[in-house]
Coordinates of C-alpha atoms and ligand atoms in Angstrom, one line a residue:
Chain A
X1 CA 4.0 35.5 -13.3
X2 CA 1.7 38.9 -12.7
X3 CA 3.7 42.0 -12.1
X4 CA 1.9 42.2 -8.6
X5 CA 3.7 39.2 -7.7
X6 CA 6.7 40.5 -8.3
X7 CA 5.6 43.3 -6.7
X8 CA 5.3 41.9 -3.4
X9 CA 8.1 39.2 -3.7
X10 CA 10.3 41.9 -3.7
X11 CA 8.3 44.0 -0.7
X12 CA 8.8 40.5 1.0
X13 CA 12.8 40.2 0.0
X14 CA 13.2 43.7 1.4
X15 CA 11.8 43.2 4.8
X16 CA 13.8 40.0 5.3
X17 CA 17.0 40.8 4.3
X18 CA 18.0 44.0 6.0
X19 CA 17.7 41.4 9.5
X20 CA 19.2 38.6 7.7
X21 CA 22.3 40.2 5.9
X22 CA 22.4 42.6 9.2
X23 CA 22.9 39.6 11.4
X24 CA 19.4 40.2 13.8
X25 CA 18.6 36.7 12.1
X26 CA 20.5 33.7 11.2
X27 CA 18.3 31.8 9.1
X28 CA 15.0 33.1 7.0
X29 CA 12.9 30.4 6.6
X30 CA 10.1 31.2 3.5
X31 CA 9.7 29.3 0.2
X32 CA 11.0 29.0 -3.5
X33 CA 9.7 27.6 -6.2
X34 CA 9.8 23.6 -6.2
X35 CA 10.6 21.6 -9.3
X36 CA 7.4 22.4 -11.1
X37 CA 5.8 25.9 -11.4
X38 CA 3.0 24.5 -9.3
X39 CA 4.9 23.8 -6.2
X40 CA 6.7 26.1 -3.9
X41 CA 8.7 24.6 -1.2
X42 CA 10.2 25.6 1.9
X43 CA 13.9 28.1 1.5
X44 CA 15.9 27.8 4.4
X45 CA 17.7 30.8 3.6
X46 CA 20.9 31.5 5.1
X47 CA 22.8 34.2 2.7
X48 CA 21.9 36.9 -0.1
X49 CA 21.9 34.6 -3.0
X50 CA 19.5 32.2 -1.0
X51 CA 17.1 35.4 -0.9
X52 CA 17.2 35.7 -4.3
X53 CA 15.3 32.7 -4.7
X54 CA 12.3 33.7 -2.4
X55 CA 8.8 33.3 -3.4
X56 CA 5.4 34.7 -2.5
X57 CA 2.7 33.0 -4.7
X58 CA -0.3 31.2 -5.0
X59 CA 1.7 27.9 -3.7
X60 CA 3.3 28.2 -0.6
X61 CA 1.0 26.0 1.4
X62 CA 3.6 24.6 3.6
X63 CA 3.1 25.2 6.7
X64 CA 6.6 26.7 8.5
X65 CA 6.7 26.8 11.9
X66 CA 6.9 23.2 12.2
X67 CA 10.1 23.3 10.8
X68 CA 11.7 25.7 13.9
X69 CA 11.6 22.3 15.9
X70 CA 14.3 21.3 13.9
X71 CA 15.7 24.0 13.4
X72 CA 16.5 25.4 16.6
X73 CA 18.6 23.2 17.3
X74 CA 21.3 25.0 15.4
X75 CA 20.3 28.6 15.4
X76 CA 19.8 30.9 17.8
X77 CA 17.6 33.3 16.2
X78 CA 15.0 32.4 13.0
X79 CA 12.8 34.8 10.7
X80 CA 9.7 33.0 9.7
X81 CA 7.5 34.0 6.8
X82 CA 3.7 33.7 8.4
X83 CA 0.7 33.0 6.9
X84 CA -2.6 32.8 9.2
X85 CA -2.0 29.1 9.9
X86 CA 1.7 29.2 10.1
X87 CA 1.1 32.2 12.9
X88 CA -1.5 30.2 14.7
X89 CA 1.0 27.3 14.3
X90 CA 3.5 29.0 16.1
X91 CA 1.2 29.4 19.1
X92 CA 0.8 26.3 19.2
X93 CA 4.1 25.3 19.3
X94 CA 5.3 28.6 21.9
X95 CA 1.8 26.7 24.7
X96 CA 3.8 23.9 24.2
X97 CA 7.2 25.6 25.3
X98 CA 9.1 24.2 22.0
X99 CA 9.8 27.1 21.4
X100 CA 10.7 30.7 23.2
X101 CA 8.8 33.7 21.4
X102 CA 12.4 36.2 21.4
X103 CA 14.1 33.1 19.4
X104 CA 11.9 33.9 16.3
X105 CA 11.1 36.9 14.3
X106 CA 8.2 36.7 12.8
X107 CA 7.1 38.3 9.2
X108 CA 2.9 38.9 9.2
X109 CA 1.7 37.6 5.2
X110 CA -2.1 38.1 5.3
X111 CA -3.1 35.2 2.8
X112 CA -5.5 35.3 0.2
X113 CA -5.6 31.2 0.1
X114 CA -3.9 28.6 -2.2
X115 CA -4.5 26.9 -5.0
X116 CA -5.0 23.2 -5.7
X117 CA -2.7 22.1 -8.1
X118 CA -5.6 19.3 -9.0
X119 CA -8.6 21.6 -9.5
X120 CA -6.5 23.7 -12.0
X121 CA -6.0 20.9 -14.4
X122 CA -9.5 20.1 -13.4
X123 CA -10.1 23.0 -14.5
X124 CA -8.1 23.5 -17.5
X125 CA -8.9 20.0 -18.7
X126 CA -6.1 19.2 -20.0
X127 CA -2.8 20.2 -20.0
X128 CA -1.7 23.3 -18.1
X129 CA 0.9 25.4 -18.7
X130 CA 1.0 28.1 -16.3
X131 CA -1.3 31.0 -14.5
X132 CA -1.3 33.9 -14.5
X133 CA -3.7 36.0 -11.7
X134 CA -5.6 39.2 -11.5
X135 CA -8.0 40.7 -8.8
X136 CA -9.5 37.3 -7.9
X137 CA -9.7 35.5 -11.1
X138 CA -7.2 33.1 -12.6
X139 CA -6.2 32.6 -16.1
X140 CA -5.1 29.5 -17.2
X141 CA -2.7 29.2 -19.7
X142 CA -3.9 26.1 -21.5
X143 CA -2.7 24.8 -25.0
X144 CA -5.4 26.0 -26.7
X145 CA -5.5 29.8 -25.2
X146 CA -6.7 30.9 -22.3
X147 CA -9.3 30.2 -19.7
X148 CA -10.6 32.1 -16.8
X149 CA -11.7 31.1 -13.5
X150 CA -12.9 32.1 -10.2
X151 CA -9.7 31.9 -8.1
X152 CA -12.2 31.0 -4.9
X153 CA -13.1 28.1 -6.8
X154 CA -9.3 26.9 -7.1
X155 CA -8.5 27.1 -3.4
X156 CA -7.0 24.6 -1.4
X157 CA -9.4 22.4 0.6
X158 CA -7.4 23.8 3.6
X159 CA -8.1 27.4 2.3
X160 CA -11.7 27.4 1.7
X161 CA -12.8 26.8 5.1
X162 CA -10.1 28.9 6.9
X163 CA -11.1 31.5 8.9
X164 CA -8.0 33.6 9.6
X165 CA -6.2 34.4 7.5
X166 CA -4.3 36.8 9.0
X167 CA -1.2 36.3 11.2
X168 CA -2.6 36.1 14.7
X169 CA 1.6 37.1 15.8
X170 CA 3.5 38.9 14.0
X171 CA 6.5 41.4 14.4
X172 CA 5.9 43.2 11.2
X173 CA 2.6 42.5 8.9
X174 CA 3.9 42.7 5.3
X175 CA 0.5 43.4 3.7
X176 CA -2.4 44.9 4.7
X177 CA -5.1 42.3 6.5
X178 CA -7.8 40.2 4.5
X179 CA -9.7 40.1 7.5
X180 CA -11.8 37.6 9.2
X181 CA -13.5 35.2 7.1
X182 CA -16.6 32.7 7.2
X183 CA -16.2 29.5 7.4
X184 CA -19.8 27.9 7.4
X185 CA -18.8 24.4 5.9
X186 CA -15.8 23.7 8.3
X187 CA -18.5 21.3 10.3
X188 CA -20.2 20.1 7.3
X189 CA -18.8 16.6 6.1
X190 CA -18.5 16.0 10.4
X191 CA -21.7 16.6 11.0
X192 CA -22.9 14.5 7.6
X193 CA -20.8 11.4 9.3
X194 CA -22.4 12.3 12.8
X195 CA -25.6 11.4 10.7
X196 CA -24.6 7.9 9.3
X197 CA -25.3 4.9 12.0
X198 CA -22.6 3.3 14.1
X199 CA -22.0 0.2 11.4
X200 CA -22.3 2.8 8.5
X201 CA -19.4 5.2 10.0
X202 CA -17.2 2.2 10.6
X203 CA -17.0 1.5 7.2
X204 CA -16.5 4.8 6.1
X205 CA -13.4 4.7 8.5
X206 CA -11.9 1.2 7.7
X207 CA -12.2 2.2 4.1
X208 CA -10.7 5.3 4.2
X209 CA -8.2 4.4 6.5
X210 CA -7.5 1.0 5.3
X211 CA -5.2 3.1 1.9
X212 CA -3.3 3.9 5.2
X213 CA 0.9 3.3 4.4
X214 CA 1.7 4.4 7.9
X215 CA 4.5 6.9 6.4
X216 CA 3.5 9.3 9.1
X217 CA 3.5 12.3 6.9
X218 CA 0.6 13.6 8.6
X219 CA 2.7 13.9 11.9
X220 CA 5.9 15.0 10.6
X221 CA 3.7 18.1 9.0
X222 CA 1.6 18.8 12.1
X223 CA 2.3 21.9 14.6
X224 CA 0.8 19.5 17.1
X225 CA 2.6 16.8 16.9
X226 CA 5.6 18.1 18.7
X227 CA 6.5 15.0 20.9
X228 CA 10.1 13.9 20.8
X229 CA 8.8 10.3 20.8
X230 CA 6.2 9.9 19.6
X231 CA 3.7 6.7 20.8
X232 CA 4.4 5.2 17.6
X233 CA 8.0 5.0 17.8
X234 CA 7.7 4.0 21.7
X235 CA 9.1 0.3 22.1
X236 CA 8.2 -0.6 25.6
X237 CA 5.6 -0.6 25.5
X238 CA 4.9 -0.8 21.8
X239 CA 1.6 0.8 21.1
X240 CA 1.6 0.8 17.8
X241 CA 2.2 -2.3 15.3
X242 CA 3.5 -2.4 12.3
X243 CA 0.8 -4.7 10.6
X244 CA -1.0 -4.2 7.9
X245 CA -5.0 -4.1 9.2
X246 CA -7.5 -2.2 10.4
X247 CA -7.0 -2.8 14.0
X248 CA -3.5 -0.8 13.7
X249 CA -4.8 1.7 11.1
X250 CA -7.6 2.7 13.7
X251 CA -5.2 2.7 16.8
X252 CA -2.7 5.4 14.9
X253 CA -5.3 7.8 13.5
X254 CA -7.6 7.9 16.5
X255 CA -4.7 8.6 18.6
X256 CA -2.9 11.4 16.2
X257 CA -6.2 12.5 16.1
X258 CA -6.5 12.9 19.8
X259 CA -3.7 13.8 20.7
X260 CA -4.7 17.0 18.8
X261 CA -8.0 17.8 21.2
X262 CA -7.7 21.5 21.9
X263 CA -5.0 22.3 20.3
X264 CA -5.5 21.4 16.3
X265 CA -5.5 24.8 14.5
X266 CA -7.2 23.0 12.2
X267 CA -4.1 24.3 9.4
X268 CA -5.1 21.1 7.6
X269 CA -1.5 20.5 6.9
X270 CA -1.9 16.4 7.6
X271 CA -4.9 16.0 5.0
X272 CA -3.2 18.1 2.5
X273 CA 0.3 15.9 2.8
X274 CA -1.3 12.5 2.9
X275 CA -0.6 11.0 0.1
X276 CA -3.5 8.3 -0.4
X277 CA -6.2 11.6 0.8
X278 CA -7.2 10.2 4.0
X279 CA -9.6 12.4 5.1
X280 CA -7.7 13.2 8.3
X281 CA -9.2 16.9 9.2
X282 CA -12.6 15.6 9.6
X283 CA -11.1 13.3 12.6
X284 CA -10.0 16.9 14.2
X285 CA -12.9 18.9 13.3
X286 CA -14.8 16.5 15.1
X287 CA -12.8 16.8 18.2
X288 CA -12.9 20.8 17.5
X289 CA -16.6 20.6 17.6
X290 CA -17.1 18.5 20.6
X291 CA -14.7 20.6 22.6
X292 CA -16.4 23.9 21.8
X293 CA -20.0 22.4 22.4
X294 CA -19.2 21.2 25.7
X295 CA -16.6 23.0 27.5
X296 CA -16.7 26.6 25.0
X297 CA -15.7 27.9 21.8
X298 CA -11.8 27.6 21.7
X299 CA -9.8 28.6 18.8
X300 CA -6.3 26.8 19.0
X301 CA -3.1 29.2 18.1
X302 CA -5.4 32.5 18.0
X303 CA -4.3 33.1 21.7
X304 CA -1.1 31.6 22.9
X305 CA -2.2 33.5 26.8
X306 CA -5.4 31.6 26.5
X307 CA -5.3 27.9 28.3
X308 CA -6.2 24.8 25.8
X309 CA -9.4 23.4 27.1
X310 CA -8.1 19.9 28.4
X311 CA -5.3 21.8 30.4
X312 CA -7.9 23.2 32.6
X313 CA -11.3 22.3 34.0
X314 CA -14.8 23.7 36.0
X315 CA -16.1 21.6 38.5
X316 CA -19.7 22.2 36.8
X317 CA -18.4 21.1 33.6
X318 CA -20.8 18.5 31.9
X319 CA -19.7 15.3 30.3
X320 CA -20.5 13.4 27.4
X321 CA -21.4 9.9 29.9
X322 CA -23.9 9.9 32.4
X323 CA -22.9 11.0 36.0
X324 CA -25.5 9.9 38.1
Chain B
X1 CA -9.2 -17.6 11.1
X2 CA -8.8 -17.7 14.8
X3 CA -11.4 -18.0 17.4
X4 CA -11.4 -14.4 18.1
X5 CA -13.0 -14.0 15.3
X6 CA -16.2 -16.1 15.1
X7 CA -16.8 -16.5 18.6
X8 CA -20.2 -15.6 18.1
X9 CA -21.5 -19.6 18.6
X10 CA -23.6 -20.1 21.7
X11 CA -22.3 -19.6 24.8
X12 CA -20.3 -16.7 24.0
X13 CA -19.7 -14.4 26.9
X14 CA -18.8 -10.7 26.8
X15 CA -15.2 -9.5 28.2
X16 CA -15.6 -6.2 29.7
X17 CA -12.6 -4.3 30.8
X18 CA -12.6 -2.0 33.9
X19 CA -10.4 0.5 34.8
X20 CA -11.2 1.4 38.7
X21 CA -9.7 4.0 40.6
X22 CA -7.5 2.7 43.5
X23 CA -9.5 5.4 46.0
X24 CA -12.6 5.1 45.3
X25 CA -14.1 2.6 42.8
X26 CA -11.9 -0.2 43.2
X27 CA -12.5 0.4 46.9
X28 CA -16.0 0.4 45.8
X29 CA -15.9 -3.2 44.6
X30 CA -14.0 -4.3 47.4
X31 CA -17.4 -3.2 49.5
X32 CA -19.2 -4.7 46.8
X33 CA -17.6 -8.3 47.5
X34 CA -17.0 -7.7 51.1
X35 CA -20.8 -7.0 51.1
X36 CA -21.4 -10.2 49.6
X37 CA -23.0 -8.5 46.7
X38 CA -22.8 -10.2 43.0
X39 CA -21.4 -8.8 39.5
X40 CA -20.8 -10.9 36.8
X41 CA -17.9 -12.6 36.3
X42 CA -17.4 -11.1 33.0
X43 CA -15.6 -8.1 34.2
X44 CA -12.0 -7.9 34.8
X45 CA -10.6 -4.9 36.8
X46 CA -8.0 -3.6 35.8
X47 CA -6.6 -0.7 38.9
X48 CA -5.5 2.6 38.3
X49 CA -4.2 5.1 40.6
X50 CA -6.6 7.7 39.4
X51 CA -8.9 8.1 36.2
X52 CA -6.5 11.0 35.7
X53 CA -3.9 8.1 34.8
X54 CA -6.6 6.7 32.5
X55 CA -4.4 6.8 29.0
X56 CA -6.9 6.6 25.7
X57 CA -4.3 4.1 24.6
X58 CA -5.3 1.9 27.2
X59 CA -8.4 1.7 25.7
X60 CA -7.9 1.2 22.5
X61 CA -5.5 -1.6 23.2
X62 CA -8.0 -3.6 25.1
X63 CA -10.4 -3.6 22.1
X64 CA -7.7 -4.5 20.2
X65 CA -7.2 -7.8 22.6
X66 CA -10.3 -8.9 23.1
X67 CA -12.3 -6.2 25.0
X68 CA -16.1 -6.0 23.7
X69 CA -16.9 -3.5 26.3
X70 CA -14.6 -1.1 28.8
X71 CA -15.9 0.9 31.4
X72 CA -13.9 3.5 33.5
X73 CA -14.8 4.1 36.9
X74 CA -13.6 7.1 39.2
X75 CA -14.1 8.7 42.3
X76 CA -17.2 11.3 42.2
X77 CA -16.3 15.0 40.9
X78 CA -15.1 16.8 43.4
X79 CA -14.0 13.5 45.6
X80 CA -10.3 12.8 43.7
X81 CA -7.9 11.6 46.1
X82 CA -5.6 14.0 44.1
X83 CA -8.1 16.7 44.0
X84 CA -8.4 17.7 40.2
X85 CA -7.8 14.0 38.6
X86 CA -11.7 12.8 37.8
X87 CA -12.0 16.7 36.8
X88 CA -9.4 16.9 33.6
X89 CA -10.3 13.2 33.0
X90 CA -14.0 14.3 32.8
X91 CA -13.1 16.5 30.0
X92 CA -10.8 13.8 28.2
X93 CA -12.7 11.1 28.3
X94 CA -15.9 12.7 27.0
X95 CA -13.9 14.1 24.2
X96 CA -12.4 10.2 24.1
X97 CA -16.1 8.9 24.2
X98 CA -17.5 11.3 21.3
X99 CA -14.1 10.3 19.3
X100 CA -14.4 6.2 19.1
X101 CA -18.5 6.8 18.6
X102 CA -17.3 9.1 15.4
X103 CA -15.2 6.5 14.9
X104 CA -18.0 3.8 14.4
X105 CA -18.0 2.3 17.8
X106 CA -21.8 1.9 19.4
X107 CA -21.8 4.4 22.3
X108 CA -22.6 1.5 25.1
X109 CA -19.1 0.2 24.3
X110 CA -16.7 2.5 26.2
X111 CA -18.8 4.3 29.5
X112 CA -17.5 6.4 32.4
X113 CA -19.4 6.2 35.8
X114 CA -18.4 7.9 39.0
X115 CA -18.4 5.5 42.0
X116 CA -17.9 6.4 45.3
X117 CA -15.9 3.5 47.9
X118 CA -19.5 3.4 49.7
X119 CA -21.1 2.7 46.9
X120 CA -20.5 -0.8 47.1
X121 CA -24.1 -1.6 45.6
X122 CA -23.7 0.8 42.9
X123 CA -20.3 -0.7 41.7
X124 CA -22.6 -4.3 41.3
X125 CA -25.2 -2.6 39.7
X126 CA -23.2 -0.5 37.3
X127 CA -21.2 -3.8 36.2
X128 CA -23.9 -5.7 35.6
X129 CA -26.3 -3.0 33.6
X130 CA -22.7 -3.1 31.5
X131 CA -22.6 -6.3 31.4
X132 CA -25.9 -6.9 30.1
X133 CA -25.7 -3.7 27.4
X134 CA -23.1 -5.5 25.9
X135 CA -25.0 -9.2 26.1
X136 CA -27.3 -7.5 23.9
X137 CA -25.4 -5.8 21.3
X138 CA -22.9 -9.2 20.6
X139 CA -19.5 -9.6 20.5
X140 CA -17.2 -6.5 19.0
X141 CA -15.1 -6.7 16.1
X142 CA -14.2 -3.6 15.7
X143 CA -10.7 -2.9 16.3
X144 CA -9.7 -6.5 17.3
X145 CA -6.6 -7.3 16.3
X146 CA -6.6 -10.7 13.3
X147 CA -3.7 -11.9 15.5
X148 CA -5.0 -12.2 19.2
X149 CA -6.7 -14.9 20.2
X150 CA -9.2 -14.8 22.6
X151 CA -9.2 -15.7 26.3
X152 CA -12.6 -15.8 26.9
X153 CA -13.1 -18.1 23.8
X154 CA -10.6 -21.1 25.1
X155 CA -12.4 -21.6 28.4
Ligands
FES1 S1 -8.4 9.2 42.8 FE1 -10.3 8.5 42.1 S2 -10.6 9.7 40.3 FE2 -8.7 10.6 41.1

C-alpha cells in the first residue's frame, strides 16, 4: 500500500511500543490485517513481534473498546488504538463503571472514515485486486488497469454520517484532528419511516427483521450492550424465545434497541456486523432523535462527566402521552 | 391456526392490560369500585409498586400474550410515593411510546396517564375511553405470539 501508510503505521508502532516493551502496558490492543487485504481485524498485542504486525488503514472498522470488557479480566493495564467512535465507545463504557479510566491508555487516531469492502467491487465492477490511496481519492487496482474514485464515495455507511471523528479521550492524539464533521443524513431514512403509516412501518419491520438468525452479533459488538446477562440469556424469567417468528424477532430488537436510549454513540458497529443487513442503526437513531427533541441534544460518549438523559430528570419535562 | 389468531368473529372483546401504581392509581380504582363507579370489564390490572418498576419488557410480553391494548397508570408528577419514580418513568416511557409507534404499533395501543388515588372517576373514565379506542381500531396482531392462545377468545 501508499508510502503514507507506511508512514503512519510506523508513527503508530512507535508510540505504542516504547509503553508496551517498557512494561507501562500489558496488552496493545489495535488491528492487523485479516485474511484478505480488505479486512483488518483486531491485534491483541502482547510482545515485539506482535507489533510488527500492526495496521493503520482504510479497514480497521472494529470498533475496540468493547473488547476491554473481556479483557480486563486478565490485565491490569491495556493501550487501546482509538478512533472517534472507539473513544466515544470508551465513555460509554467508563458511565457505565465497566471500566476505570487509569486501567487504559488510550492512543488518539483522528479518522478519515472506512471503506466498504462492497462499494469497491461495486465500484471496480468486477474483480478487485487491491488499492491503493492518495489525498482523498482511491485507485483501484482492477484487472484491466486502474480506476479512480472519490474515497468519500467508498465510505462505510457507519462513516458517512459520523460526526466525530476525532477521539473525544485520548492520552496522546497520534495525528493531527479532522475536525468536526456534518452529518445532515444521520436522521434521514428515520425520519422517511416516521412518514410511512402504522400498517406500512410494520411491514417494513417484520420484513426486515424476519432475515433475523438471532446470532446476537449486534450485541456482542455493541459498547452498550455491557450487561453480564443479558435479557436474552435470562432463564427465569425467560424473556426471550428461541422461536422462529416475528413476535420473538420484534421483542429482541426493540429491546437491544432500547436498551440503548441515551447512551447509543451511534458507532454503528451492530448494523455493520449483522450479517443478513438488518437495518439496526435506524432503530437507535430513532431513539437518538426522540431523546434530543424532548428532553435536549445529548451526544452519547462525547462527555463521560455529562449524565445520559434517562439517568436524570426535570419535573417540567414533557412527555410523549397526554398528562392531563 | 389457533384462536388467537382470527378472533376477529363477532363478539370479540378487546384485552387491555394495566399496570397501576400500588399508591396512587391502583388506589385510584379501588375508589373507583368503592364509589360504585363502572369500567369495563375488559381491563385486567396488573399492580406495580411504582411506574418506576414499569419494565418495557413487560410490555412487550403482554402483546405477545394476548394484550390488544396496555395502559400504564402512575401517581401525578411530582406525587411518587418514592419521590422521583413517575419522573424517570416519564422520560422512559415516552421514549418506550415513540419506539413501538416506530415500530408499526398504532399510538392508541400502549398510553401512560397519571391518576391520582382521588381520582376515582378519572381512573373509570380513563379505562373506558381506552377501552373503547381499542373497540374501534380491532383486535392486534402485531407481536402476538403464533403459539398463545387466547383467554379472552375461550370464554
Ligand atoms: S408510586 Fe406511583 S408513580 Fe411512583
Amino acid at each position: 500500500m501508499a508510502e503514507r501508510n507506511i508512514e503512519s503505521v510506523n508513527k503508530v508502532r512507535e508510540a505504542v511500543s516504547q509503553d508496551l516493551l517498557g512494561g507501562r502496558i500489558d496488552l496493545l490492543l489495535g488491528w492487523e490485517k485479516g485474511h484478505y487485504w480488505w479486512q483488518s481485524r483486531p491485534l491483541f498485542a502482547r510482545s515485539e513481534e506482535d507489533l510488527e504486525k500492526l495496521a493503520w488503514d482504510s479497514f480497521c472498522a472494529v470498533n475496540l473498546s468493547r473488547y476491554l470488557l473481556e479483557e480486563l479480566k486478565d490485565h491490569d493495564k491495556i493501550g487501546v488504538l482509538v478512533k472517534g467512535c472507539d473513544a466515544r465507545a470508551f465513555n460509554r463504557l467508563l458511565q457505565d463503571n465497566m471500566v476505570k479510566r487509569d486501567q487504559v491508555i488510550l492512543y488518539g487516531l483522528p479518522c478519515p472514515g472506512m471503506l466498504d469492502y462492497n462499494r469497491l467491487i461495486e465500484k471496480a465492477g468486477g474483480a478487485l485486486l487491491g488499492i491503493t490511496e492518495e489525498n482523498g481519492r482511491v485507485i483501484l487496482n482492477i484487472e484491466s488497469g486502474e480506476q479512480e474514485a472519490q474515497r468519500d464515495d467508498l465510505l462505510l455507511d457507519k462513516c458517512k454520517d459520523c460526526r466525530y471523528p476525532d477521539p473525544a479521550v485520548y492520552d496522546q492524539l497520534l495525528f493531527s484532528p479532522q475536525g468536526e464533521k456534518e452529518g445532515p443524513e444521520r436522521f434521514k431514512t428515520v425520519e422517511e419511516l416516521e412518514e410511512m403509516s402504522a400498517e406500512e412501518r410494520f411491514g417494513y419491520w417484520e420484513k426486515e427483521l424476519s432475515r433475523c438468525l438471532r446470532c446476537y452479533a449486534c450485541r456482542q459488538a455493541c459498547p452498550f450492550c455491557s450487561c453480564r446477562e443479558c435479557f436474552v440469556e435470562q432463564e427465569n424469567p425467560r424473556w426471550q424465545g428461541r422461536a422462529y417468528q416475528p413476535s420473538e424477532n420484534f421483542m429482541f430488537h426493540l429491546v437491544r434497541a432500547y436498551h440503548g436510549t441515551g447512551r447509543c454513540i451511534d458507532c454503528g458497529e451492530c448494523e455493520r456486523s449483522c450479517p443478513v443487513d438488518i437495518p439496526l442503526q435506524e432503530l437507535n437513531r430513532k431513539l437518538i432523535k426522540d431523546i434530543n427533541e424532548l428532553y435536549g441534544d445529548y451526544e452519547a460518549g462525547l462527555d463521560a462527566e455529562q449524565e445520559p438523559p434517562l439517568l436524570t430528570y426535570r419535573p417540567d419535562d414533557p412527555a410523549a402521552f397526554s398528562e392531563k | 391456526m389457533s384462536a388467537a389468531l382470527n378472533e376477529t368473529a363477532a363478539g370479540w372483546e378487546p384485552l387491555i392490560v394495566s399496570f397501576c401504581c400500588n399508591w396512587c392509581s391502583y388506589a385510584g380504582g379501588d375508589l373507583a369500585g368503592t364509589s360504585r363507579m363502572s369500567y369495563p370489564a375488559n381491563v385486567k390490572v396488573i399492580r406495580v409498586p411504582c411506574s418506576g418498576r414499569m419494565n418495557p419488557l413487560f410490555v412487550l410480553r403482554a402483546f405477545q400474550r394476548g394484550a390488544d391494548g396496555v395502559l400504564v397508570a402512575g401517581c401525578h408528577p411530582g406525587d411518587c410515593h418514592y419521590t422521583s419514580g413517575n419522573y424517570q418513568s416519564r422520560r422512559r416511557l415516552s421514549a418506550f411510546k415513540r419506539l413501538v409507534e416506530f415500530a408499526g404499533f398504532e399510538p392508541e395501543r400502549f398510553e401512560v396517564r397519571w391518576i391520582s388515588s382521588s381520582e376515582g372517576d378519572k381512573f373509570a373514565e380513563e379505562m373506558t375511553s381506552m377501552t373503547e379506542k381499542i373497540k374501534a381500531l380491532g383486535p392486534n396482531r402485531k407481536m402476538r405470539d403464533a403459539r398463545w392462545q387466547s383467554v379472552t377468545s375461550k370464554v
